[in-house]
Amino acid sequence: MSANLRDVAKKAGVSVGTVSNVLNRPEVVSPKTLERVQKTIAELGFVPNGFARQLRSGYSRTIGLVVPDVANPFFTEVARGVEDAASKRNYAVFLCNSDESLEKENKYLSVLIQQQVRGVLITPADAQGHEYENLRERGISVALLDTETKNSSQCSVSVDDVRGGEIAIEHLLSLGHKDIAWVTGPETIPQIVDRTMGVTKAAKVGKAEISTIRVTLMNVAQGEAAAKKILLLKKMPSAIFCANDLLAFGVMRVLLDAGINIPEQVSLLGYDDISFGNSAAVPLSSISQPAYQLGVTAAELLISECEDSEEHAHQQVKFQPQLVMRASTASK
Amino acid sequence: MSANLRDVAKKAGVSVGTVSNVLNRPEVVSPKTLERVQKTIAELGFVPNGFARQLRSGYSRTIGLVVPDVANPFFTEVARGVEDAASKRNYAVFLCNSDESLEKENKYLSVLIQQQVRGVLITPADAQGHEYENLRERGISVALLDTETKNSSQCSVSVDDVRGGEIAIEHLLSLGHKDIAWVTGPETIPQIVDRTMGVTKAAKVGKAEISTIRVTLMNVAQGEAAAKKILLLKKMPSAIFCANDLLAFGVMRVLLDAGINIPEQVSLLGYDDISFGNSAAVPLSSISQPAYQLGVTAAELLISECEDSEEHAHQQVKFQPQLVMRASTASK
DNA sequence: GTGAAAGCGCTAACAG
DNA sequence: CTGTTAGCGCTTTCAC
C-alpha cells in the first residue's frame, strides 16, 4: 500500500506534525527541514489521503455540478468553464446529468451530500422553488446556474432569458415577420418560461402572431418532429424561432428536405449560438449566451462562498444575450 | 450542523456500534431496536459522513474520468456513457479535461489520488507507456478509454483506429481518388498514430498518394487553417480525409467560402460521426465510432475490476468503426 | 443482541 | 521551529 504521513515522518526523522506543517503551512518550517521532508515525500510518492484531511478539517475540496445534459453543447461549454475555474482553485468537480428529471436531480443531490461536497452548482430541473434547504442545512453552499433566483439568500448566474426571447422576436419583426412559430420545450423548465415571456411581450408590442409548437425534449430529433408539425399547418409561418439550436438544426433538416428554402421562404432563428451553428447547412442565426463565461463565473462565485461564507455577499449575476445574425434569417 | 452517529445513538438510547450495525448489517439487530434507531435517524435527518466511512473502510464510491476535452462532442458522448453507467452502480464521477497535455494529466491524476477514487478511466494524452503504476500501487484500478493497451494487465476499451484509417482510404479509393490529403493531429496522440498507420497501409495497397497536413489541435479553427494550406498547394488533392469531424467542419467552411464545391471538386471525409455531421452545410461522410457505448462499457469494466479485483479478468474490448456515407464524398 | 474501545490518516492546538 | 497529542465520524473486533 501507499505511504502515509507517519511513514514520511519516520523516514525523514521528524514528527508527523512537522510533515503536516510542510504540507499546509510550509512557511513555519525551517528551510533545511522543509527541503528534507519534501525530498522524502517525493521519494515515497506520498499523496495525502483526502478523506482523512477532509474528515479532520471538516471540508472537502470538491463541488458538484448538476446540469440537465452535458451532451447539449451549451452545457458542455458551461461545464468546461466550471471545470477550468474549479481546477484553478484546486477543486475537483463531480459531474451529474439530471436529464431534466426532478427524481434524478434528487438522487444526485443525495449522492453529493454523501460525498460531502463543499458546494453545488445546479441548473434546476424544475421551475419551482429552488431552495435546496437540505443542502444548506448541511453547510453545503448552493449556487444557481443558468437560472435566476428570486430570493437574495443565494447566488445565481444566469442569462436574461426574457430579454433573449424579446431580442429574437424583435429581430424577426424588424425583418417584417408577423407570423412566427415558436418551437419550445416543457413549461417546467425555467429558461423556457422566461423566453416565452419575452416572446409574448415582444409579440404583443409588435403585433405579431405567435403559434406555439411544444416539444418534450430539446434535441435534434424533437426539432425534426416539430418541423413536421409545422409543415402540416394550414398556413406556414414566415419565421420560426426555436428555443435552442439543437431544435433549430432538426427543423432545418426537415424543411430543407421538404424543399423549403431558408431564409428565402422561411427564416429560422435558434438559441444558444453553439459553435456548430456556423457550419450548418444554412449558417444559423441565433441568440448567443456566454456559456463558458457563465460556468467560470458560477464556479468562482460558489467557491468564494464556500471559502468565506461570513464575508461572502450573495450575488445575482445576469449576463445579457446577444443576437448573432447569420444566413438563416432574412427580410420577408 | 448536521447530526452524527453519536447524536443518533444518544437520542435512541443505544451505543454507536448498534447504530452502525443498523446502517450496515441490519440483520444482526433486534427488530425492536432496529425500528427505534431507524426512526431516530429519520427524525434527525442523519446522513452518514462519507469521509469517515471511506477512511475507515478504505474504499470510496467514486471514479475519475480523464479525457482530452469534453467539449469535443465525441468525448461528450463518451462521458455521458460513463456517467450513466457509473450512476447505475451508485458511483459518482469526477470529470477532468487534460487538453492533451501530459502536465495537466498528471496534475489531475494526483488530484484523483487525493480524492481516493476507486478507479480511473483515462484517455492518455500521450502515445507512450500508459502504465500508471503510481495509481495501481495505491490500489486504484485503471482502465484505458479509447486507447488500446499492449500489456494485458489492464483493461482497455477502444475502437480499431488502424482499421478506421483503412476504411476511410478504402472508401476514397473506391470512389477513384488517388490523390488524398490527410489532415491530422499531433503524433503524440495514440489514436492519430493508429489512424495514420491505417491510412498508410491502405494507401500503399491502393497506390494512392497521401499528403499529410499536420495541425496541433483537433478543432474547427485548426481545420480552417489546414484548409488554407491546402488551397495553397500546387495541385489540389481530389479528396481530403480529416482525423476528426471538427477538423472537417473547419475545412468545409474554408473550401465552400473559396467557392470550391463539395463533393463535386473535392471529396471530404471526417472521423467520429458526431451528431451534427448530419446538419452540416454538406452532410459529412464520416467514420463512426460507438462513443456512448464506449463510455458505458469502460465504466462497467472498471467498476467490476474495482469491486472484485481477485475475480476480475482484464479485458481488451475493441469496437469496430464504420463508414457512414453522406453527401460530402463522391466519385471523382 | 449490544456496548466499549481501538484505530483509519490527518490537522491543529499546545508544549517545549 | 519541532514534537506530542487529541480527536474528526465511522467500522469493527471482542467482550459481555
XYZ file of C-alpha atoms in Angstrom, chain A:
332
model
C 0.000 0.000 0.000
C 0.982 3.580 -0.314
C 2.895 5.704 2.123
C 1.205 7.813 4.755
C 2.160 10.760 6.899
C 3.767 8.571 9.537
C 5.944 6.796 7.012
C 7.201 10.100 5.719
C 7.832 11.372 9.219
C 9.767 8.266 10.211
C 11.872 8.225 7.061
C 12.668 11.942 7.288
C 13.344 11.670 11.004
C 10.758 14.241 12.032
C 7.335 14.139 13.649
C 4.021 13.855 11.869
C 3.174 17.365 12.939
C 6.146 18.710 11.066
C 5.228 16.834 7.936
C 1.720 18.205 8.210
C 3.191 21.672 8.519
C 5.300 21.128 5.429
C 2.115 20.307 3.606
C -0.118 23.036 4.951
C 2.000 25.883 6.273
C 5.460 25.474 4.757
C 6.370 28.967 5.880
C 6.603 27.949 9.528
C 9.094 25.160 8.819
C 12.839 25.781 8.701
C 14.220 25.668 5.157
C 16.517 22.754 5.950
C 13.770 20.575 7.370
C 11.392 21.675 4.659
C 13.723 20.524 1.956
C 14.493 17.208 3.592
C 10.826 16.417 4.147
C 9.860 17.428 0.645
C 12.543 15.172 -0.733
C 11.244 12.281 1.307
C 7.710 12.986 0.161
C 8.863 12.829 -3.429
C 10.857 9.645 -2.856
C 7.921 7.874 -1.291
C 5.483 9.261 -3.829
C 3.376 10.329 -0.902
C -0.001 11.907 -1.620
C -2.072 12.916 1.406
C -5.263 10.999 1.975
C -8.045 13.370 1.110
C -10.615 11.674 3.321
C -8.598 11.940 6.454
C -7.723 15.502 5.678
C -11.312 16.376 4.980
C -12.625 14.419 7.909
C -10.344 16.359 10.165
C -10.730 19.795 8.645
C -14.424 19.300 8.048
C -14.201 20.495 4.467
C -13.635 18.884 1.135
C -12.295 20.469 -1.998
C -14.976 19.145 -4.267
C -18.043 20.671 -5.819
C -20.952 19.106 -7.618
C -22.170 20.262 -10.992
C -25.728 19.278 -11.863
C -26.877 20.099 -15.381
C -29.742 18.764 -17.481
C -27.422 17.164 -20.029
C -23.738 17.694 -20.769
C -24.309 16.342 -24.228
C -26.050 19.601 -25.036
C -23.213 21.770 -26.403
C -24.385 24.732 -24.391
C -23.945 22.849 -21.136
C -20.763 21.259 -22.374
C -19.289 24.742 -22.657
C -20.651 25.688 -19.264
C -19.133 22.544 -17.782
C -15.740 23.313 -19.290
C -15.893 26.756 -17.712
C -16.798 25.323 -14.336
C -14.109 22.713 -14.547
C -11.385 25.141 -15.560
C -12.259 27.635 -12.855
C -12.572 24.950 -10.174
C -9.319 23.346 -11.160
C -7.577 26.698 -10.885
C -8.708 26.836 -7.280
C -7.757 23.218 -6.741
C -11.270 21.907 -6.565
C -12.426 18.716 -8.227
C -15.818 18.580 -9.924
C -18.470 15.875 -9.785
C -20.473 15.801 -12.975
C -24.168 14.911 -12.809
C -26.796 14.856 -15.551
C -30.323 15.343 -14.312
C -31.973 14.846 -17.716
C -34.467 17.456 -16.628
C -35.947 14.991 -14.166
C -36.608 16.036 -10.584
C -36.177 12.479 -9.457
C -32.704 12.136 -10.924
C -31.831 15.541 -9.579
C -32.730 14.495 -6.054
C -30.875 11.263 -6.360
C -27.731 13.082 -7.386
C -28.117 15.670 -4.684
C -28.170 12.920 -2.120
C -25.058 11.354 -3.648
C -23.358 14.730 -3.472
C -24.281 15.100 0.180
C -22.716 11.741 0.920
C -19.610 12.764 -0.953
C -19.568 15.783 1.318
C -19.111 18.257 -1.478
C -18.342 21.757 -0.376
C -20.794 23.314 -2.771
C -23.217 22.571 -5.563
C -23.729 24.341 -8.851
C -27.091 23.457 -10.246
C -29.342 24.167 -13.174
C -32.646 23.160 -11.582
C -34.744 20.664 -13.462
C -37.885 22.381 -12.346
C -39.078 25.954 -12.442
C -40.440 25.777 -8.917
C -38.725 26.743 -5.676
C -35.029 26.046 -5.758
C -34.435 26.300 -2.078
C -32.221 23.299 -1.530
C -32.595 23.751 2.210
C -31.423 20.217 2.889
C -28.068 21.129 1.351
C -27.691 24.459 3.104
C -28.522 22.876 6.458
C -25.529 20.661 5.985
C -23.302 23.606 5.284
C -23.172 22.950 1.562
C -23.241 26.139 -0.473
C -25.545 26.216 -3.455
C -25.419 28.490 -6.466
C -27.903 28.513 -9.293
C -26.537 28.118 -12.777
C -28.341 29.483 -15.820
C -31.310 30.239 -13.607
C -32.227 33.367 -11.802
C -33.161 33.280 -8.163
C -35.909 35.326 -6.645
C -34.600 35.270 -3.129
C -31.375 37.045 -2.427
C -30.104 34.450 0.006
C -28.278 32.566 -2.695
C -26.004 33.252 -5.614
C -27.132 32.818 -9.155
C -25.524 33.279 -12.518
C -27.883 33.489 -15.399
C -28.549 34.981 -18.765
C -31.510 37.260 -19.225
C -33.855 34.819 -20.909
C -36.796 37.179 -21.013
C -34.636 39.651 -22.890
C -33.356 36.834 -25.102
C -36.888 35.971 -26.157
C -37.569 39.640 -26.806
C -34.421 40.188 -28.859
C -35.321 37.226 -31.002
C -38.826 38.403 -31.786
C -37.692 41.995 -32.236
C -35.168 40.769 -34.790
C -37.789 38.820 -36.699
C -40.204 41.744 -36.508
C -37.542 44.066 -37.888
C -37.293 41.753 -40.867
C -41.010 42.096 -41.433
C -42.168 38.799 -39.975
C -45.536 38.932 -38.257
C -46.438 35.287 -38.354
C -43.987 33.382 -36.230
C -43.797 29.815 -34.970
C -42.269 29.364 -31.525
C -40.802 25.884 -31.143
C -40.336 25.443 -27.445
C -39.755 22.937 -24.648
C -41.583 21.896 -21.475
C -43.009 24.701 -19.382
C -41.404 23.187 -16.324
C -38.017 24.500 -17.451
C -37.306 27.953 -16.032
C -35.424 29.133 -19.119
C -38.382 28.197 -21.285
C -40.801 30.093 -19.092
C -38.674 33.224 -19.308
C -38.010 33.052 -23.017
C -41.689 32.540 -23.641
C -42.423 35.601 -21.550
C -40.033 37.638 -23.698
C -41.532 36.236 -26.862
C -45.053 37.072 -25.758
C -44.107 40.555 -24.653
C -42.300 41.454 -27.872
C -45.026 39.892 -29.982
C -47.655 41.977 -28.254
C -45.720 45.183 -28.780
C -45.004 44.328 -32.402
C -48.438 42.891 -33.066
C -47.029 39.597 -34.274
C -48.904 36.363 -34.148
C -47.150 33.535 -32.361
C -48.082 29.892 -32.812
C -46.520 27.657 -30.199
C -45.235 24.179 -31.002
C -44.248 22.428 -27.813
C -41.820 19.512 -27.618
C -40.810 17.385 -24.655
C -37.037 17.396 -25.088
C -34.755 19.995 -26.568
C -32.833 17.913 -29.076
C -32.430 17.496 -32.832
C -34.940 14.662 -33.123
C -37.640 16.701 -31.420
C -36.813 19.579 -33.734
C -37.476 17.316 -36.669
C -40.788 16.303 -35.184
C -41.728 19.932 -34.646
C -40.895 20.807 -38.253
C -43.144 18.042 -39.477
C -45.972 19.548 -37.476
C -45.239 22.962 -38.957
C -45.379 21.545 -42.471
C -48.915 20.397 -41.729
C -50.142 23.824 -40.640
C -52.779 25.350 -42.877
C -50.658 28.447 -43.210
C -46.850 28.254 -42.996
C -45.364 30.863 -40.673
C -42.842 33.176 -42.309
C -40.353 32.688 -39.487
C -39.556 30.018 -36.927
C -37.896 30.700 -33.615
C -36.553 27.685 -31.734
C -35.865 27.511 -28.018
C -32.405 26.139 -28.709
C -30.053 25.461 -31.585
C -30.485 21.710 -31.488
C -34.179 22.099 -32.156
C -33.331 24.534 -34.941
C -30.999 22.023 -36.571
C -33.760 19.466 -36.602
C -36.206 21.956 -38.061
C -33.668 22.998 -40.689
C -33.078 19.446 -41.826
C -36.742 18.664 -42.324
C -37.531 21.945 -44.068
C -34.598 21.657 -46.470
C -35.539 18.062 -47.201
C -39.063 19.248 -47.939
C -37.623 21.635 -50.496
C -38.278 24.771 -48.494
C -35.585 27.394 -48.831
C -34.093 29.057 -45.776
C -34.214 32.019 -45.428
C -35.999 32.812 -48.692
C -39.231 31.072 -47.783
C -38.864 30.770 -44.021
C -36.493 32.475 -41.634
C -35.068 30.276 -38.893
C -33.650 31.515 -35.616
C -32.002 29.440 -32.909
C -30.927 29.995 -29.326
C -27.544 29.343 -27.617
C -25.293 30.039 -30.596
C -23.435 26.767 -30.245
C -20.230 26.728 -32.200
C -21.506 24.380 -34.829
C -24.145 26.892 -35.950
C -21.535 28.366 -38.200
C -21.036 25.126 -40.099
C -24.678 24.285 -40.561
C -26.306 23.750 -43.940
C -27.567 27.292 -43.676
C -25.424 29.130 -41.113
C -27.819 29.602 -38.257
C -28.772 32.959 -36.819
C -29.064 32.597 -33.081
C -29.231 34.225 -29.690
C -25.811 33.941 -28.145
C -25.149 33.238 -24.494
C -21.722 33.426 -22.854
C -21.726 29.743 -21.865
C -18.097 29.298 -20.881
C -18.108 32.586 -19.007
C -21.278 31.519 -17.241
C -19.542 28.419 -15.957
C -16.411 30.247 -14.881
C -18.345 32.956 -13.054
C -20.609 30.500 -11.301
C -17.721 28.346 -10.110
C -15.801 31.343 -8.833
C -18.814 32.687 -7.005
C -19.587 29.335 -5.457
C -16.041 28.715 -4.326
C -15.748 32.175 -2.868
C -18.933 31.495 -0.921
C -17.567 28.156 0.243
C -14.322 29.648 1.439
C -15.595 32.572 3.418
C -19.262 32.283 3.977
C -19.012 35.076 6.583
C -17.652 37.718 4.258
C -19.475 36.436 1.235
C -22.247 38.590 -0.140
C -24.694 36.733 -2.323
C -24.767 37.981 -5.862
C -27.169 37.567 -8.706
C -25.124 37.918 -11.846
C -27.071 38.335 -15.033
C -25.462 38.260 -18.428
C -27.111 39.708 -21.494
C -27.835 37.570 -24.529
C -26.894 38.818 -27.964
C -28.249 38.412 -31.435
C -25.869 36.713 -33.839
C -27.017 37.193 -37.400
C -26.027 34.623 -39.931
C -27.690 33.400 -43.073
C -30.831 31.719 -41.776
C -32.859 34.870 -41.161
C -33.754 37.439 -43.806
C -36.367 40.014 -44.719
C -39.724 38.748 -45.677
